Amino acid sequence: MKKSTLLLAALLLPMGVMAQTLATFEEGSTTIGSITGSKLEGNQQEFVIGAENPVKDGLNTTDKCLYIQTNQVIDNDPQVGRPAWDSNAFYITFDEPVEITDDNRYLHIMHMKESILNNWLVYAENGDGNYVEVARGTAPQAMVWFDMVADLKAVLSEVKSIRVNLDGNWGTIPDRYFAPTKFYYDEIVMNDQMFGRDAKVITDNNILDFEDEALTTERVRYTQQAPEYINSLSWVNSETAGVNSTFTCAYFKGNTVTPTWWHGFYFEFNSPVNTTGNKYMHVMMRKSVLEMPNVQISLMNMNGAQSNPFVDMPITTDWVDYVFEIPESHEIFNGMYVKFNAQAPTTECYIDEIFMDNNPNPRTLPSAVTAIENETVELMVVDGCISICDTTAPITVYNTMGQCVYKGLSPTIHLSKGLYVVVIAGVSHKVFVN
C-alpha cells in the first residue's frame, strides 16, 4: 500500500510574487500542495507529519517536523535485491504548476538524519513526469539540522512536483545498504535567497591553504573513498625550496586504477564559495614520480552539476601552479574534484594553495600566504624535549608524515629524534629534535 499523507492545502500564491512557505509542519499551519511518502510498500516504516523535533538547540528551533523512518534494503539477503534508490523519497505536489521567477527560484528544506550515509538529492518536474536533478549533497554530520538549497530556475521555468530522495545509494554496493534510519525535514520554503540559512559564504581569495587545521575543517570535509587510499589535509610539505614554501598541504597516496575510477580528492565545502569578481582558479600540485599527463580538476555547483574538467596536465615532482578559468556556470560552487591517475600504489600526490584571482599566469614566486614565524614565541630543544616560552596558546605538533603527535597546552614536549612542525596559534615552526 502506498504511504501518503495529504496536508491541508492552501491556495497557491499568485505567480511571480515573493517567497512561498510550503510547509512548517507546526500545529494549525497550512501547507501548499500535498506531501506524500514512498510509493513502494515496505520502503518506509514510519511517515509522520507534525512529529516532534528531537533537536531544537541548533539551526531549527521549531516544535514540529516531518519524520520518516526508512531502510534501503527490504530483505537482509542482498541477492533478493533492494528498492531502486529513486523510490525511497517523499514528494511535494502542487495542484497546478508553479511559475519559477527570481523571487521564488531557490528551494530551501531543513534536513537532519540519524546517520550521514550517502548523498541527499532533490529532483523536480514541470508536469510531464520527467524529473530532473536540481541539487545534491551530504549531511555535515549526524543529527544536526542544516539547510538543503536547490536552484529551481536553473533547470525549470515552472514546477508541478518536487521529489526529495532520502539517500542516494548508487549501484548495488552492499557496504552502502543501511538499516532502518531516521530522517527529518522541516521549514520548506521557496524564495530569492541563494545561500542556505546556515551558510558562511567563502569570498576571500585564499580558499584553502591547509596551514590552519581548524580553518580547513571549518571549510571542507573529505570522505575516504577506499580503504586502500591514504589521505591527509594536514601533511607536512617536504619540498619547500621552490614555488611553494608553505608548511602543510593535502596528500593522497594509492593506486587509482583500482578499485575506483574517481580518486584523489573531492573537497566538499561546508559553505558555498562565491568567486564573483575572480576569473581564474589556481591549484598547486606535484607528485612523487613522473608519469603521463594525469590529473583532472572540476567544480561542482549548487545544483550538483559538475563542470567540464581541466584535464591531462603533466604533474611533475616539483610544485607547479596550475591555472584554469572559472566557468560562468560555476561562479558559485560547493565542491571541487581533483582526480589523479596514479599508476602505482606508492605514487604520492600533493595539493596546496587553492587560490582565486584575475591573473591567468601561474605563480612563480613563493606563495604570498606562507606562514610567518612569530618572533614573540621562543622554541628551544633540550635533551629530546621541545621547550616553548612566552605562550599560553594551544600547541599542535606534526611529524614529517603529517601525523599529529601532540596536542595540548604543555610548554615542554618529549619527542623522539626527527623533524617536526610545531603549530602555535595558527603559526607554524619547523623544529629538529636530535
Coordinates of C-alpha atoms in Angstrom, one line a residue:
M1 CA 0.0 0.0 0.0
K2 CA 1.3 3.4 -0.9
K3 CA 2.2 5.5 2.1
S4 CA 0.8 9.0 1.8
T5 CA -0.3 11.9 3.9
L6 CA -2.3 14.8 2.4
L7 CA -2.0 18.1 4.2
L8 CA -4.5 20.9 4.4
A9 CA -3.9 22.7 1.1
A10 CA -3.8 26.5 0.9
L11 CA -4.3 28.4 -2.3
L12 CA -1.1 28.9 -4.2
L13 CA 0.3 32.4 -4.1
P14 CA -0.1 34.3 -7.3
M15 CA 2.6 33.5 -9.8
G16 CA 5.6 35.8 -9.6
V17 CA 5.1 37.1 -6.0
M18 CA 7.6 36.9 -3.2
A19 CA 8.6 34.0 -1.1
Q20 CA 6.3 31.0 -0.7
T21 CA 6.3 29.0 2.5
L22 CA 5.3 25.5 1.5
A23 CA 5.3 23.7 4.9
T24 CA 6.3 24.3 8.5
F25 CA 4.6 21.2 10.0
E26 CA 3.5 23.2 13.1
E27 CA 0.1 22.7 14.7
G28 CA -2.5 24.7 12.9
S29 CA -0.2 25.6 10.0
T30 CA -1.3 25.3 6.4
T31 CA 0.7 23.6 3.6
I32 CA 0.8 24.4 -0.1
G33 CA 0.0 21.3 -2.1
S34 CA 0.4 17.8 -0.7
I35 CA 3.3 15.8 0.8
T36 CA 3.4 12.0 0.2
G37 CA 5.8 9.3 1.0
S38 CA 7.4 6.4 -0.9
K39 CA 5.2 4.6 -3.4
L40 CA 6.9 1.3 -2.6
E41 CA 5.4 -0.9 0.0
G42 CA 7.7 -1.6 3.0
N43 CA 10.2 1.1 2.0
Q44 CA 9.3 3.5 4.8
Q45 CA 8.3 2.1 8.2
E46 CA 7.1 5.4 9.6
F47 CA 5.9 8.6 7.9
V48 CA 4.7 11.3 10.3
I49 CA 3.8 14.8 9.5
G50 CA 3.9 17.0 12.6
A51 CA 6.3 14.8 14.5
E52 CA 8.2 16.2 17.5
N53 CA 11.5 17.9 16.5
P54 CA 14.2 16.0 18.5
V55 CA 16.9 18.6 18.2
K56 CA 15.9 22.2 19.0
D57 CA 19.2 23.7 20.0
G58 CA 20.7 24.4 16.6
L59 CA 19.6 25.9 13.3
N60 CA 16.0 24.7 13.7
T61 CA 14.3 25.5 17.0
T62 CA 10.7 24.8 15.9
D63 CA 8.5 22.3 17.6
K64 CA 7.3 20.0 14.8
C65 CA 8.7 18.5 11.6
L66 CA 8.3 15.7 9.0
Y67 CA 9.7 12.4 10.3
I68 CA 10.4 9.3 8.1
Q69 CA 12.0 6.1 9.2
T70 CA 13.2 4.0 6.3
N71 CA 15.8 1.5 5.1
Q72 CA 17.3 0.9 1.7
V73 CA 17.1 -2.9 1.9
I74 CA 13.7 -4.7 2.3
D75 CA 15.4 -8.1 2.7
N76 CA 18.6 -8.9 4.5
D77 CA 19.7 -11.1 1.7
P78 CA 21.5 -8.7 -0.9
Q79 CA 20.6 -11.3 -3.6
V80 CA 16.9 -10.6 -3.1
G81 CA 17.6 -7.0 -4.1
R82 CA 16.8 -3.6 -2.7
P83 CA 14.4 -1.0 -3.9
A84 CA 15.6 1.4 -6.6
W85 CA 17.4 4.3 -4.9
D86 CA 15.0 6.8 -6.5
S87 CA 11.9 5.1 -5.0
N88 CA 13.0 6.0 -1.4
A89 CA 11.7 9.5 -1.4
F90 CA 9.0 11.9 -0.4
Y91 CA 7.1 14.2 -2.8
I92 CA 5.7 17.8 -2.7
T93 CA 3.0 18.1 -5.3
F94 CA 1.2 21.3 -6.3
D95 CA -2.4 21.4 -7.6
E96 CA -1.2 23.4 -10.6
P97 CA 2.4 24.1 -11.9
V98 CA 4.0 27.0 -10.1
E99 CA 5.9 29.5 -12.2
I100 CA 9.5 29.9 -11.1
T101 CA 10.7 33.5 -11.0
D102 CA 13.7 35.3 -9.4
D103 CA 11.6 35.7 -6.3
N104 CA 11.0 32.0 -5.7
R105 CA 13.8 30.3 -7.6
Y106 CA 15.6 28.8 -4.5
L107 CA 14.0 25.9 -2.7
H108 CA 15.1 25.5 1.0
I109 CA 14.5 22.4 3.0
M110 CA 15.8 22.0 6.6
H111 CA 17.2 18.4 6.9
M112 CA 18.7 16.2 9.6
K113 CA 19.3 12.4 9.7
E114 CA 20.4 9.8 12.2
S115 CA 23.5 8.8 10.1
I116 CA 25.4 10.6 7.4
L117 CA 25.2 7.7 4.9
N118 CA 25.4 8.7 1.3
N119 CA 24.1 11.7 -0.8
W120 CA 20.8 13.5 -0.4
L121 CA 19.2 14.5 -3.8
V122 CA 16.4 16.8 -4.9
Y123 CA 14.5 16.5 -8.2
A124 CA 11.7 18.4 -9.8
E125 CA 9.4 18.2 -12.8
N126 CA 7.0 20.6 -14.6
G127 CA 4.0 18.3 -15.0
D128 CA 5.4 16.0 -17.7
G129 CA 6.6 13.4 -15.2
N130 CA 10.2 13.8 -16.2
Y131 CA 12.2 14.5 -13.0
V132 CA 15.5 16.4 -13.4
E133 CA 18.1 16.8 -10.7
V134 CA 18.2 20.3 -9.1
A135 CA 20.5 19.7 -6.1
R136 CA 22.6 17.1 -4.2
G137 CA 25.0 17.0 -1.2
T138 CA 25.8 15.2 2.0
A139 CA 24.9 15.9 5.6
P140 CA 27.7 17.7 7.5
Q141 CA 27.1 15.4 10.5
A142 CA 24.6 13.1 12.0
M143 CA 21.6 14.6 14.0
V144 CA 22.4 18.2 13.1
W145 CA 19.9 20.4 11.2
F146 CA 21.2 22.0 8.0
D147 CA 19.6 23.8 5.1
M148 CA 19.4 22.0 1.7
V149 CA 19.2 24.5 -1.2
A150 CA 18.2 23.9 -4.8
D151 CA 18.1 26.4 -7.7
L152 CA 14.9 25.6 -9.4
K153 CA 15.1 28.3 -12.1
A154 CA 18.4 27.0 -13.3
V155 CA 16.7 24.0 -14.8
L156 CA 12.9 24.6 -14.9
S157 CA 10.6 27.6 -15.6
E158 CA 7.7 26.0 -13.7
V159 CA 7.4 23.2 -11.2
K160 CA 4.5 20.8 -10.6
S161 CA 6.2 18.3 -8.3
I162 CA 9.4 18.0 -6.2
R163 CA 11.0 14.7 -5.2
V164 CA 13.4 14.5 -2.3
N165 CA 15.5 11.4 -2.3
L166 CA 16.3 10.3 1.2
D167 CA 19.6 8.7 0.3
G168 CA 21.4 8.1 -3.0
N169 CA 22.9 4.6 -2.6
W170 CA 24.5 4.2 -6.0
G171 CA 24.7 0.8 -7.7
T172 CA 24.4 -2.4 -5.7
I173 CA 27.2 -1.9 -3.2
P174 CA 26.3 -4.0 0.0
D175 CA 28.5 -1.7 2.2
R176 CA 26.2 1.1 1.4
Y177 CA 23.0 -0.7 2.4
F178 CA 21.7 0.7 5.6
A179 CA 19.4 -0.5 8.5
P180 CA 16.3 1.4 9.4
T181 CA 17.3 5.1 9.8
K182 CA 15.5 8.2 10.9
F183 CA 15.2 11.2 8.6
Y184 CA 13.8 14.6 9.5
Y185 CA 12.7 17.6 7.3
D186 CA 11.3 21.0 8.1
E187 CA 10.7 24.6 7.1
I188 CA 10.2 24.1 3.4
V189 CA 10.2 27.5 1.5
M190 CA 10.8 28.9 -1.9
N191 CA 12.5 32.4 -2.0
D192 CA 15.2 34.5 -3.6
Q193 CA 17.9 33.5 -1.1
M194 CA 20.8 31.8 -2.9
F195 CA 22.6 30.5 0.1
G196 CA 21.5 28.3 3.0
R197 CA 20.2 29.6 6.3
D198 CA 23.3 28.2 7.9
A199 CA 25.8 29.3 5.2
K200 CA 29.0 31.2 5.9
V201 CA 29.9 32.1 2.3
I202 CA 33.6 31.9 1.4
T203 CA 34.6 35.0 -0.6
D204 CA 38.3 35.6 0.3
N205 CA 40.8 34.8 -2.4
N206 CA 42.7 32.2 -0.3
I207 CA 40.2 29.3 -0.5
L208 CA 42.3 26.6 1.0
D209 CA 46.0 26.7 2.1
F210 CA 45.9 23.8 4.6
E211 CA 48.0 25.7 7.1
D212 CA 45.4 26.1 9.9
E213 CA 43.8 22.7 10.6
A214 CA 40.8 24.3 12.4
L215 CA 40.1 26.5 9.4
T216 CA 40.4 23.6 6.9
T217 CA 38.0 21.6 9.0
E218 CA 35.6 24.5 9.2
R219 CA 35.6 25.0 5.4
V220 CA 35.7 21.5 3.9
R221 CA 35.1 17.8 4.7
Y222 CA 36.6 14.9 2.9
T223 CA 35.3 11.3 2.8
Q224 CA 37.8 8.4 2.4
Q225 CA 36.8 6.8 -1.0
A226 CA 38.6 3.4 -0.5
P227 CA 40.4 1.8 2.5
E228 CA 43.5 1.3 0.3
Y229 CA 44.0 5.1 0.0
I230 CA 45.9 7.3 2.4
N231 CA 44.7 10.9 2.6
S232 CA 45.5 13.8 4.8
L233 CA 44.5 17.5 4.8
S234 CA 47.4 18.5 7.1
W235 CA 50.5 16.8 5.6
V236 CA 54.0 18.3 6.0
N237 CA 55.3 19.9 2.8
S238 CA 58.7 18.3 2.3
E239 CA 59.5 20.4 -0.8
T240 CA 59.8 24.0 0.3
A241 CA 62.6 25.2 -1.9
G242 CA 60.5 26.1 -4.9
V243 CA 57.3 28.0 -5.6
N244 CA 55.5 26.6 -2.6
S245 CA 57.3 27.3 0.7
T246 CA 54.3 26.7 3.0
F247 CA 54.5 24.2 5.8
T248 CA 51.5 21.9 5.2
C249 CA 49.5 20.6 2.3
A250 CA 46.9 18.0 1.3
Y251 CA 48.2 14.5 0.5
F252 CA 46.9 11.4 -1.4
K253 CA 48.6 8.0 -1.9
G254 CA 47.1 5.0 -3.7
N255 CA 46.8 3.1 -6.9
T256 CA 43.9 4.9 -8.6
V257 CA 43.5 2.4 -11.5
T258 CA 41.7 0.2 -9.0
P259 CA 39.4 -0.1 -7.0
T260 CA 37.6 3.1 -8.2
W261 CA 37.8 5.3 -11.2
W262 CA 37.3 8.6 -9.4
H263 CA 40.2 9.0 -7.0
G264 CA 42.2 11.6 -5.2
F265 CA 40.1 14.3 -3.5
Y266 CA 36.6 15.6 -3.5
F267 CA 36.6 18.7 -1.4
E268 CA 33.0 19.2 -0.2
F269 CA 32.7 22.7 1.2
N270 CA 30.6 23.2 4.3
S271 CA 29.5 26.6 2.8
P272 CA 29.5 27.8 -0.8
V273 CA 32.5 29.5 -2.4
N274 CA 31.5 32.7 -4.2
T275 CA 34.1 33.6 -6.9
T276 CA 32.3 36.7 -8.2
G277 CA 34.9 39.2 -9.3
N278 CA 37.5 36.5 -9.9
K279 CA 38.2 34.8 -13.2
Y280 CA 40.8 32.2 -12.5
M281 CA 41.4 29.4 -10.1
H282 CA 45.0 28.4 -9.0
V283 CA 45.8 25.0 -7.6
M284 CA 49.4 24.0 -6.7
M285 CA 50.2 20.3 -7.3
R286 CA 53.1 17.9 -7.5
K287 CA 53.7 14.1 -7.5
S288 CA 56.5 11.8 -6.1
V289 CA 57.2 10.4 -9.6
L290 CA 57.0 11.4 -13.2
E291 CA 54.1 9.8 -15.0
M292 CA 52.0 10.5 -18.1
P293 CA 49.6 13.6 -18.1
N294 CA 47.3 12.5 -15.3
V295 CA 45.1 14.9 -13.5
Q296 CA 41.5 16.3 -13.7
I297 CA 40.1 19.3 -11.8
S298 CA 36.5 20.2 -11.9
L299 CA 33.9 22.1 -9.8
M300 CA 30.5 21.1 -8.5
N301 CA 27.9 23.9 -8.4
M302 CA 24.9 24.3 -6.1
N303 CA 22.7 22.2 -8.4
G304 CA 25.0 19.2 -8.3
A305 CA 26.3 19.8 -11.9
Q306 CA 30.0 19.1 -12.5
S307 CA 32.0 21.4 -14.7
N308 CA 33.9 20.2 -17.7
P309 CA 37.3 19.0 -16.3
F310 CA 40.5 20.8 -16.8
V311 CA 42.4 17.7 -17.9
D312 CA 45.6 16.0 -18.8
M313 CA 48.1 18.2 -17.1
P314 CA 51.6 16.8 -16.7
I315 CA 52.2 16.8 -13.0
T316 CA 55.9 17.0 -12.1
T317 CA 57.9 16.2 -9.0
D318 CA 58.2 20.0 -8.3
W319 CA 55.4 22.2 -7.1
V320 CA 53.7 23.9 -10.1
D321 CA 50.8 26.4 -10.0
Y322 CA 48.1 25.1 -12.4
V323 CA 45.5 27.7 -13.6
F324 CA 42.1 27.3 -15.1
E325 CA 39.3 29.7 -15.9
I326 CA 36.3 29.5 -13.6
P327 CA 33.2 28.6 -15.7
E328 CA 30.3 31.1 -15.5
S329 CA 28.0 28.2 -14.6
H330 CA 30.2 27.5 -11.5
E331 CA 30.9 31.0 -10.2
I332 CA 29.4 29.7 -7.0
F333 CA 30.4 26.2 -6.1
N334 CA 30.4 23.9 -3.1
G335 CA 32.6 21.1 -4.3
M336 CA 35.9 20.5 -6.1
Y337 CA 37.2 17.3 -7.7
V338 CA 41.0 16.7 -8.0
K339 CA 41.4 13.3 -9.7
F340 CA 44.8 11.7 -10.2
N341 CA 45.9 8.8 -12.4
A342 CA 48.5 7.3 -10.1
Q343 CA 49.8 4.2 -11.8
A344 CA 51.4 2.6 -8.7
P345 CA 50.3 2.2 -5.1
T346 CA 53.4 4.0 -4.0
T347 CA 52.7 7.2 -6.0
E348 CA 52.2 10.2 -3.7
C349 CA 50.2 13.2 -4.9
Y350 CA 50.1 16.6 -3.2
I351 CA 47.8 19.6 -3.4
D352 CA 48.1 23.1 -1.9
E353 CA 47.3 26.8 -2.1
I354 CA 43.9 26.8 -3.8
F355 CA 43.5 30.4 -4.7
M356 CA 41.3 32.6 -6.9
D357 CA 42.2 35.9 -8.7
N358 CA 42.2 37.6 -12.1
N359 CA 45.7 36.6 -13.1
P360 CA 45.9 33.9 -15.8
N361 CA 49.6 33.4 -15.2
P362 CA 50.9 30.7 -12.8
R363 CA 52.5 31.8 -9.6
T364 CA 56.3 31.5 -9.9
L365 CA 57.4 33.1 -6.6
P366 CA 57.0 31.6 -3.2
S367 CA 53.4 31.7 -2.0
A368 CA 52.1 35.0 -0.6
V369 CA 50.2 33.1 2.1
T370 CA 53.2 31.3 3.6
A371 CA 53.0 31.2 7.4
I372 CA 55.4 33.7 9.0
E373 CA 57.4 32.9 12.1
N374 CA 56.2 34.6 15.2
E375 CA 59.2 36.3 16.8
T376 CA 57.5 36.6 20.2
V377 CA 57.5 32.8 20.6
E378 CA 60.8 31.2 21.6
L379 CA 61.4 27.5 20.9
M380 CA 64.3 25.5 22.3
V381 CA 65.3 21.9 22.0
V382 CA 67.0 20.4 25.2
D383 CA 67.6 16.7 25.8
G384 CA 65.0 15.5 23.4
C385 CA 62.4 18.0 24.5
I386 CA 60.8 21.0 22.7
S387 CA 60.6 23.8 25.2
I388 CA 58.2 26.7 24.3
C389 CA 58.3 30.0 26.1
D390 CA 56.0 33.1 26.2
T391 CA 52.8 31.5 25.0
T392 CA 49.6 30.2 26.6
A393 CA 48.1 29.2 23.2
P394 CA 47.2 25.6 22.3
I395 CA 50.1 23.7 20.7
T396 CA 50.0 21.1 18.0
V397 CA 53.0 19.1 16.7
Y398 CA 53.1 17.1 13.5
N399 CA 55.8 14.7 12.2
T400 CA 57.0 14.6 8.6
M401 CA 54.2 12.1 7.7
G402 CA 51.6 14.7 8.6
Q403 CA 50.5 12.8 11.7
C404 CA 49.6 14.8 14.8
V405 CA 52.0 13.6 17.6
Y406 CA 51.0 16.1 20.3
K407 CA 48.1 18.4 21.0
G408 CA 47.8 20.3 24.2
L409 CA 49.0 23.2 26.4
S410 CA 52.2 21.9 27.9
P411 CA 55.2 24.1 27.2
T412 CA 57.6 21.1 27.4
I413 CA 57.0 18.2 24.9
H414 CA 59.1 15.0 24.8
L415 CA 59.7 13.7 21.3
S416 CA 62.0 11.2 19.5
K417 CA 64.7 12.3 17.1
G418 CA 63.4 13.9 13.9
L419 CA 61.9 16.9 12.1
Y420 CA 58.6 18.3 13.4
V421 CA 56.2 21.2 12.6
V422 CA 55.0 22.9 15.7
V423 CA 51.8 25.0 15.3
I424 CA 51.1 27.7 17.8
A425 CA 48.1 30.0 17.4
G426 CA 47.9 29.1 13.7
V427 CA 51.6 29.9 13.1
S428 CA 54.0 27.0 12.0
H429 CA 57.6 26.5 13.2
K430 CA 60.0 23.8 11.9
V431 CA 62.0 22.2 14.7
F432 CA 64.6 19.4 14.6
V433 CA 65.0 17.2 17.7
N434 CA 68.4 15.5 17.9

